[in-house]
PDB file of C-alpha atoms in Angstrom:
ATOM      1  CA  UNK A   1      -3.471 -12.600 -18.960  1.00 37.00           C
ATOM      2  CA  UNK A   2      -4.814  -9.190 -20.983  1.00 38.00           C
ATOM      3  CA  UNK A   3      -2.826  -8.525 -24.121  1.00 37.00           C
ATOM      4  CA  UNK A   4      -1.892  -4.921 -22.662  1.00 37.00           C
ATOM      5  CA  UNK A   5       0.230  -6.930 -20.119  1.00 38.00           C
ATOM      6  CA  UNK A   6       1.185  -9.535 -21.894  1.00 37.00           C
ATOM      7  CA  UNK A   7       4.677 -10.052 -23.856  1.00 37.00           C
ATOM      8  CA  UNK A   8       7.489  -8.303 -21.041  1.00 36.00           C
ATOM      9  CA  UNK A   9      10.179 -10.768 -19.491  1.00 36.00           C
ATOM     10  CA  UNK A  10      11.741  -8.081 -17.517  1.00 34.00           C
ATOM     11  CA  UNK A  11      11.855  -8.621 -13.758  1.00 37.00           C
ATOM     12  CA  UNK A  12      14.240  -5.762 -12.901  1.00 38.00           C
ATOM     13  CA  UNK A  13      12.663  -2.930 -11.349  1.00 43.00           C
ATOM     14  CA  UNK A  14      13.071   0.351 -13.345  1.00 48.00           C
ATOM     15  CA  UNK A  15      12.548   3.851 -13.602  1.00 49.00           C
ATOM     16  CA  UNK A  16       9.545   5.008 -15.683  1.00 57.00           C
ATOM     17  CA  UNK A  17      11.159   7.911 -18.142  1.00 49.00           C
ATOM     18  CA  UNK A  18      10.269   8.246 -21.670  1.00 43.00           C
ATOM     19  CA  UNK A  19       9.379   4.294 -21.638  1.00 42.00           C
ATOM     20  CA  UNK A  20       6.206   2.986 -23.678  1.00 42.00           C
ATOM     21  CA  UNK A  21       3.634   2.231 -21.540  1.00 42.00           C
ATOM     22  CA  UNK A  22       0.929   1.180 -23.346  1.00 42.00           C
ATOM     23  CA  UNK A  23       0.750  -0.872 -26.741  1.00 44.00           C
ATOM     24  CA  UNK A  24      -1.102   1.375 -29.398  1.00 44.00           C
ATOM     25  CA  UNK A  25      -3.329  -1.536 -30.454  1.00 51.00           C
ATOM     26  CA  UNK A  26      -5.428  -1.950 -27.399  1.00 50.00           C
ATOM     27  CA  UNK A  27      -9.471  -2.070 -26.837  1.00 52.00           C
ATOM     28  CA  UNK A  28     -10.252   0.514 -24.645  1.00 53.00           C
ATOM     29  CA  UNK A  29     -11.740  -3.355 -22.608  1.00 49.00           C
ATOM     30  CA  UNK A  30      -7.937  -3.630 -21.884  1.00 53.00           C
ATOM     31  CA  UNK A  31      -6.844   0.070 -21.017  1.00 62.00           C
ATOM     32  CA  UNK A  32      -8.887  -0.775 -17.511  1.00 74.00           C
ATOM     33  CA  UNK A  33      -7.632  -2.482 -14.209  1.00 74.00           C
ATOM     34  CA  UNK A  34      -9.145  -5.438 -13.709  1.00 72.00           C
ATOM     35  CA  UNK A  35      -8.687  -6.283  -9.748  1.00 75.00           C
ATOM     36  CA  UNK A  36      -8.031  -9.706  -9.780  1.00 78.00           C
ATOM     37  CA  UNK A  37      -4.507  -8.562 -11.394  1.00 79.00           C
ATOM     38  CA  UNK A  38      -4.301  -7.912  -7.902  1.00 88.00           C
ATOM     39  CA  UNK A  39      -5.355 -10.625  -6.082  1.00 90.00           C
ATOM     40  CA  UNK A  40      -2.627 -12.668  -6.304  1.00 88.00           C
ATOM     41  CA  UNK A  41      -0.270 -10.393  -5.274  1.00 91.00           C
ATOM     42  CA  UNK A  42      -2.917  -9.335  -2.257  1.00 93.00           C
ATOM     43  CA  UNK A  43      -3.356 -12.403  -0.669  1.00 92.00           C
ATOM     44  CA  UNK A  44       0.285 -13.418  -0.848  1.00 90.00           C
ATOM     45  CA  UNK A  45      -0.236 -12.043   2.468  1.00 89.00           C
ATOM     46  CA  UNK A  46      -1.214 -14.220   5.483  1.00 92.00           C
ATOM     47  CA  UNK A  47      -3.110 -11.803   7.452  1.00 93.00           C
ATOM     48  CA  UNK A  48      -6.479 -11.309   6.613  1.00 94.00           C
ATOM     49  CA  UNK A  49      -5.930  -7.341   8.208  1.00 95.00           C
ATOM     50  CA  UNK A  50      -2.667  -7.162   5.692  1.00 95.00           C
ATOM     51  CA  UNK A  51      -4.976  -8.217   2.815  1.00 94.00           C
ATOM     52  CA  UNK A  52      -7.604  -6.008   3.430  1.00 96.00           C
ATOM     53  CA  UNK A  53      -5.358  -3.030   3.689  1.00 96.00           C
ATOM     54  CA  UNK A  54      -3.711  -3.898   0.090  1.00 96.00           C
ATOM     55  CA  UNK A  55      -6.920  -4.529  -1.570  1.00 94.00           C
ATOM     56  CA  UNK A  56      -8.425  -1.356   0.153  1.00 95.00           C
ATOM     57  CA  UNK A  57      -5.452   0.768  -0.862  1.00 96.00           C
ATOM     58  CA  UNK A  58      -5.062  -0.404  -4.649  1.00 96.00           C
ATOM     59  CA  UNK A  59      -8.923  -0.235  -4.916  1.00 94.00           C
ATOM     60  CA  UNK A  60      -9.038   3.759  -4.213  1.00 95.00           C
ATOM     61  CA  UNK A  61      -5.977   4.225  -6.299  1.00 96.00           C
ATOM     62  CA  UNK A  62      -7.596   2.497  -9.224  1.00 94.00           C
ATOM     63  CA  UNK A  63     -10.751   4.132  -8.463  1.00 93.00           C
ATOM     64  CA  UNK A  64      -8.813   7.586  -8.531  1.00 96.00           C
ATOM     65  CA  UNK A  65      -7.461   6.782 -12.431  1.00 94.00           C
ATOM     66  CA  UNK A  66     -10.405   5.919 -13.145  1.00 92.00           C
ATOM     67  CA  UNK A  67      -9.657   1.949 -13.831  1.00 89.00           C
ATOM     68  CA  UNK A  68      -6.610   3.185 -16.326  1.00 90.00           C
ATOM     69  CA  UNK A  69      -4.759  -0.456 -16.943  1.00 89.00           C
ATOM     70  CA  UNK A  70      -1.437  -0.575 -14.920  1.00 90.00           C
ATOM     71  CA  UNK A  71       0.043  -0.517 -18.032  1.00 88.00           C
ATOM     72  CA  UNK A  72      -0.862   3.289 -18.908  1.00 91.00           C
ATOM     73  CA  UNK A  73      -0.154   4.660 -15.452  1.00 93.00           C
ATOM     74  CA  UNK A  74       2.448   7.008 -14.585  1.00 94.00           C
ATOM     75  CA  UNK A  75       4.202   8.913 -12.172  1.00 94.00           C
ATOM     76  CA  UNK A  76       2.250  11.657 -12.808  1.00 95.00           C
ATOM     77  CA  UNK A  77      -0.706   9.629 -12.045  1.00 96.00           C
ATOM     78  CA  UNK A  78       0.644   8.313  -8.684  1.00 96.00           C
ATOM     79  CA  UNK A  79       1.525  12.070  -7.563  1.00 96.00           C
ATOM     80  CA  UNK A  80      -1.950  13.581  -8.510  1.00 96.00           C
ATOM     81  CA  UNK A  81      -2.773  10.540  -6.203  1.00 96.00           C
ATOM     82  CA  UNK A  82      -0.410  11.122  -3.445  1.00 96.00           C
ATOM     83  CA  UNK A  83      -1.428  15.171  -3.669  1.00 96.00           C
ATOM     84  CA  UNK A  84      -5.006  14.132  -3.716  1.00 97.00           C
ATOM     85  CA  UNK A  85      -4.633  12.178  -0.424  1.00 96.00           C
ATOM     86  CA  UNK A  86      -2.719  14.936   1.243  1.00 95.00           C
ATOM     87  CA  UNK A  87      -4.970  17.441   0.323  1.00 95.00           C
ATOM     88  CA  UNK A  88      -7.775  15.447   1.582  1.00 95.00           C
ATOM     89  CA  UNK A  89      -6.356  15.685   5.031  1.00 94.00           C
ATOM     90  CA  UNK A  90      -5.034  11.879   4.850  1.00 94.00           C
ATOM     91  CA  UNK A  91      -2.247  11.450   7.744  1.00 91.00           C
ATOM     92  CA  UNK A  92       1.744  11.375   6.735  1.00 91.00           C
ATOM     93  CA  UNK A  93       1.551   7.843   7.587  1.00 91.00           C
ATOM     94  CA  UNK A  94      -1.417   6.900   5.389  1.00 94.00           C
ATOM     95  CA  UNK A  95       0.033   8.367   2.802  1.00 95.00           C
ATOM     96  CA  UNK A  96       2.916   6.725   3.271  1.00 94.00           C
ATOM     97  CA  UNK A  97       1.365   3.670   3.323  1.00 96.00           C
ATOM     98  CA  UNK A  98      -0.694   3.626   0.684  1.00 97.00           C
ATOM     99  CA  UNK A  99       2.281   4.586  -1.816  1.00 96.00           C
ATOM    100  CA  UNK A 100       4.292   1.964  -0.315  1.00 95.00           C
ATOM    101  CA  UNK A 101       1.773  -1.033  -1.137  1.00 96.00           C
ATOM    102  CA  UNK A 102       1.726   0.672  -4.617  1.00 96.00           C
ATOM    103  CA  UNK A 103       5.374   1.015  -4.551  1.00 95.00           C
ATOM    104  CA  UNK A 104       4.941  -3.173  -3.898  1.00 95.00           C
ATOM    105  CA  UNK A 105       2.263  -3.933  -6.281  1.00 95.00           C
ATOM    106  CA  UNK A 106       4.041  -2.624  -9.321  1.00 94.00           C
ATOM    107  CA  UNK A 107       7.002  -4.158  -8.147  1.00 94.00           C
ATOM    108  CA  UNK A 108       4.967  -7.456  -8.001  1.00 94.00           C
ATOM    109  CA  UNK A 109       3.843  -6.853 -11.350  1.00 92.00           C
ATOM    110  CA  UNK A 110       7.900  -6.485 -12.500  1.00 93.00           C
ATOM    111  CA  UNK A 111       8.728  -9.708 -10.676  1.00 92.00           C
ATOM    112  CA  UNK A 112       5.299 -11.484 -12.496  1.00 89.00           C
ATOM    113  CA  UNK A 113       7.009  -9.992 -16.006  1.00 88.00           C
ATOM    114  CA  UNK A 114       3.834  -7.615 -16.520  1.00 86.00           C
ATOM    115  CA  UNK A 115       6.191  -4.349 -16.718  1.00 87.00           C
ATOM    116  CA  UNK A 116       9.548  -3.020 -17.232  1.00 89.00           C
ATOM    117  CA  UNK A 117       9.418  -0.420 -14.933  1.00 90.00           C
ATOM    118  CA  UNK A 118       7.701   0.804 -11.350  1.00 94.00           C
ATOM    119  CA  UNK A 119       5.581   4.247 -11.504  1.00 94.00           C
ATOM    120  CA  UNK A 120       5.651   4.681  -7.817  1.00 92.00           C
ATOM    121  CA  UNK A 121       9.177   4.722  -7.618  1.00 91.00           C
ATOM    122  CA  UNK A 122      10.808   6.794  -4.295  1.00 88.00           C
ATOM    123  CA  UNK A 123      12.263   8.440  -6.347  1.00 88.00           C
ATOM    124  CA  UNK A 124       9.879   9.624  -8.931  1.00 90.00           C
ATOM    125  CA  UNK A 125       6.874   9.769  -6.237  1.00 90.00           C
ATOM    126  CA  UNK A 126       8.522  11.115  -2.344  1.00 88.00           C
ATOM    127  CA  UNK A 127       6.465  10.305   0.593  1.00 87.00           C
ATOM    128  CA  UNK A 128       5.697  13.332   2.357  1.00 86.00           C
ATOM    129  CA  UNK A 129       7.968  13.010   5.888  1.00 85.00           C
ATOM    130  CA  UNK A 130       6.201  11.160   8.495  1.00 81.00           C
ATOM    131  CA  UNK A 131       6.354  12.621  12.031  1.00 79.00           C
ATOM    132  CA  UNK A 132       9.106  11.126  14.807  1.00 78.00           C
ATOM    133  CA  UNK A 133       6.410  11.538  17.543  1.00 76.00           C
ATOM    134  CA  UNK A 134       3.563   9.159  17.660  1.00 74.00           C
ATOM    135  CA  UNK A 135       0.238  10.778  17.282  1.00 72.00           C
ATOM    136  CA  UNK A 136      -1.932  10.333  20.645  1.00 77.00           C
ATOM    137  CA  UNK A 137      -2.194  10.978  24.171  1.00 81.00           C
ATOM    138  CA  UNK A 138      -0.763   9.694  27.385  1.00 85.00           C
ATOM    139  CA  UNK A 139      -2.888   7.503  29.904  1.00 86.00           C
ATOM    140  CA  UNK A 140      -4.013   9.202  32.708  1.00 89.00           C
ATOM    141  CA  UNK A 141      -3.545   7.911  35.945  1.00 91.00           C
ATOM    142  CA  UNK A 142      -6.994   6.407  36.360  1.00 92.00           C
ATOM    143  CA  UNK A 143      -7.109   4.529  32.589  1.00 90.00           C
ATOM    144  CA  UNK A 144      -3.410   3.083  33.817  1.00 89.00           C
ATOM    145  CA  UNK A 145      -5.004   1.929  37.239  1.00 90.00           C
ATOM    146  CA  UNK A 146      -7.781   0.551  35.602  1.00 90.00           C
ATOM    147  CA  UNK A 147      -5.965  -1.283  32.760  1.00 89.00           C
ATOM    148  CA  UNK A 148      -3.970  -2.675  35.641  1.00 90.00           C
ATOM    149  CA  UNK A 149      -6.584  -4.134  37.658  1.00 90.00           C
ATOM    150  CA  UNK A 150      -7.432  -6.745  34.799  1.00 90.00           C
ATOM    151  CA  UNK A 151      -5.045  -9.574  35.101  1.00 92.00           C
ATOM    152  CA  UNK A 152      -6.206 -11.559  37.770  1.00 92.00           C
ATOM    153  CA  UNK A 153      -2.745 -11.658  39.369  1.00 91.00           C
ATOM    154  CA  UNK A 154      -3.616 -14.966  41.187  1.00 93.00           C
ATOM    155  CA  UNK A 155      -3.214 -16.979  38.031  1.00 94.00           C
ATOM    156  CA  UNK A 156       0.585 -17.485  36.774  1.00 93.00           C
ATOM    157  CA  UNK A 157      -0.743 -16.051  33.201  1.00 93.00           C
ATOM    158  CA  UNK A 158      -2.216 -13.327  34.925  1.00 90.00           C
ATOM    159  CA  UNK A 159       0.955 -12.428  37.239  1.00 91.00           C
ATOM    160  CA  UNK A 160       2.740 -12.296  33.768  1.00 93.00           C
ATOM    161  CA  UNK A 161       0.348 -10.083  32.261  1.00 90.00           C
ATOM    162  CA  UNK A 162       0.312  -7.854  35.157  1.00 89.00           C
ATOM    163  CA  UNK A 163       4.526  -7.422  34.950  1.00 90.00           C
ATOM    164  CA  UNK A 164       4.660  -7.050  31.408  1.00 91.00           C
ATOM    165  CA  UNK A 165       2.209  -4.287  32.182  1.00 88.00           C
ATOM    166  CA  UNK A 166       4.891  -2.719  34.751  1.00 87.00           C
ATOM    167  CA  UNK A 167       7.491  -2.370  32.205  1.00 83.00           C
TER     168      UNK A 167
END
């Protein structure tokens, strides 16, 4: 384990205020992420879609602070981040998303006794509201006929198919 997140047996989540971050003594070699910090934590997941998404989403957030060690980052950090991907035309619920697998990471790294406190907190870092409507169209009549017609309705799977279909 680097030095710069060595040392904390805190597993309580906590606010970042006016805590110490970052130990005055370290190599500028242990100021930056190294991913497979991550990795762990990314493929506690089973699905291989899950994992992907984490590793994709911490990735571009450590690629936006430039590396910085987890250590060192702050809420300021994780807002320029969140502004970044709104202003960048990311959807509500991307951004949403990819705070809340931060939000999860650091609190990984709490549980793992790497920090004291989480820098995407809710409440230091809001999501921006995510719409009640889902985004999309509606079929039209011919895509629903057509998405109908594949069961084959002469098999007992594809009877099922065809009523689940109908509700």
């Amino acid at each position: 384990m680097p030095p710069a997140l060595a040392g904390n047996d805190l597993a309580t989540p906590q606010i970042c205020d006016d805590i110490e971050l970052q130990s005055p003594e370290q190599t500028e070699d242990q100021r930056k992420f190294d991913l497979s910090l991550a990795d762990t934590f990314i493929f506690k997941s089973i699905s291989v879609a899950t994992r992907q998404t984490y590793s994709i989403a911490i990735k571009s957030f450590f690629v936006f602070v430039k590396h910085m060690n987890p250590t060192q980052v702050t809420s300021q950090h994780v807002i320029a981040y969140r502004d970044h991907l709104i202003n960048n035309k990311k959807s509500a619920n991307t951004v949403a998303l990819k705070l809340s697998i931060l939000r999860s990471f650091y609190d990984y790294l709490i549980a793992d006794g790497h920090l004291e406190c989480n820098p995407a907190s809710t409440r230091l870092v809001p999501t921006p509201p995510t719409p009640d409507t889902p985004a999309g169209r509606a079929l039209t009549p011919k895509e629903v006929r057509y998405l109908l017609s594949g069961p084959n309705r002469s098999t007992p799977e594809g009877a099922r198919d065809h009523a689940l279909m109908l509700l």
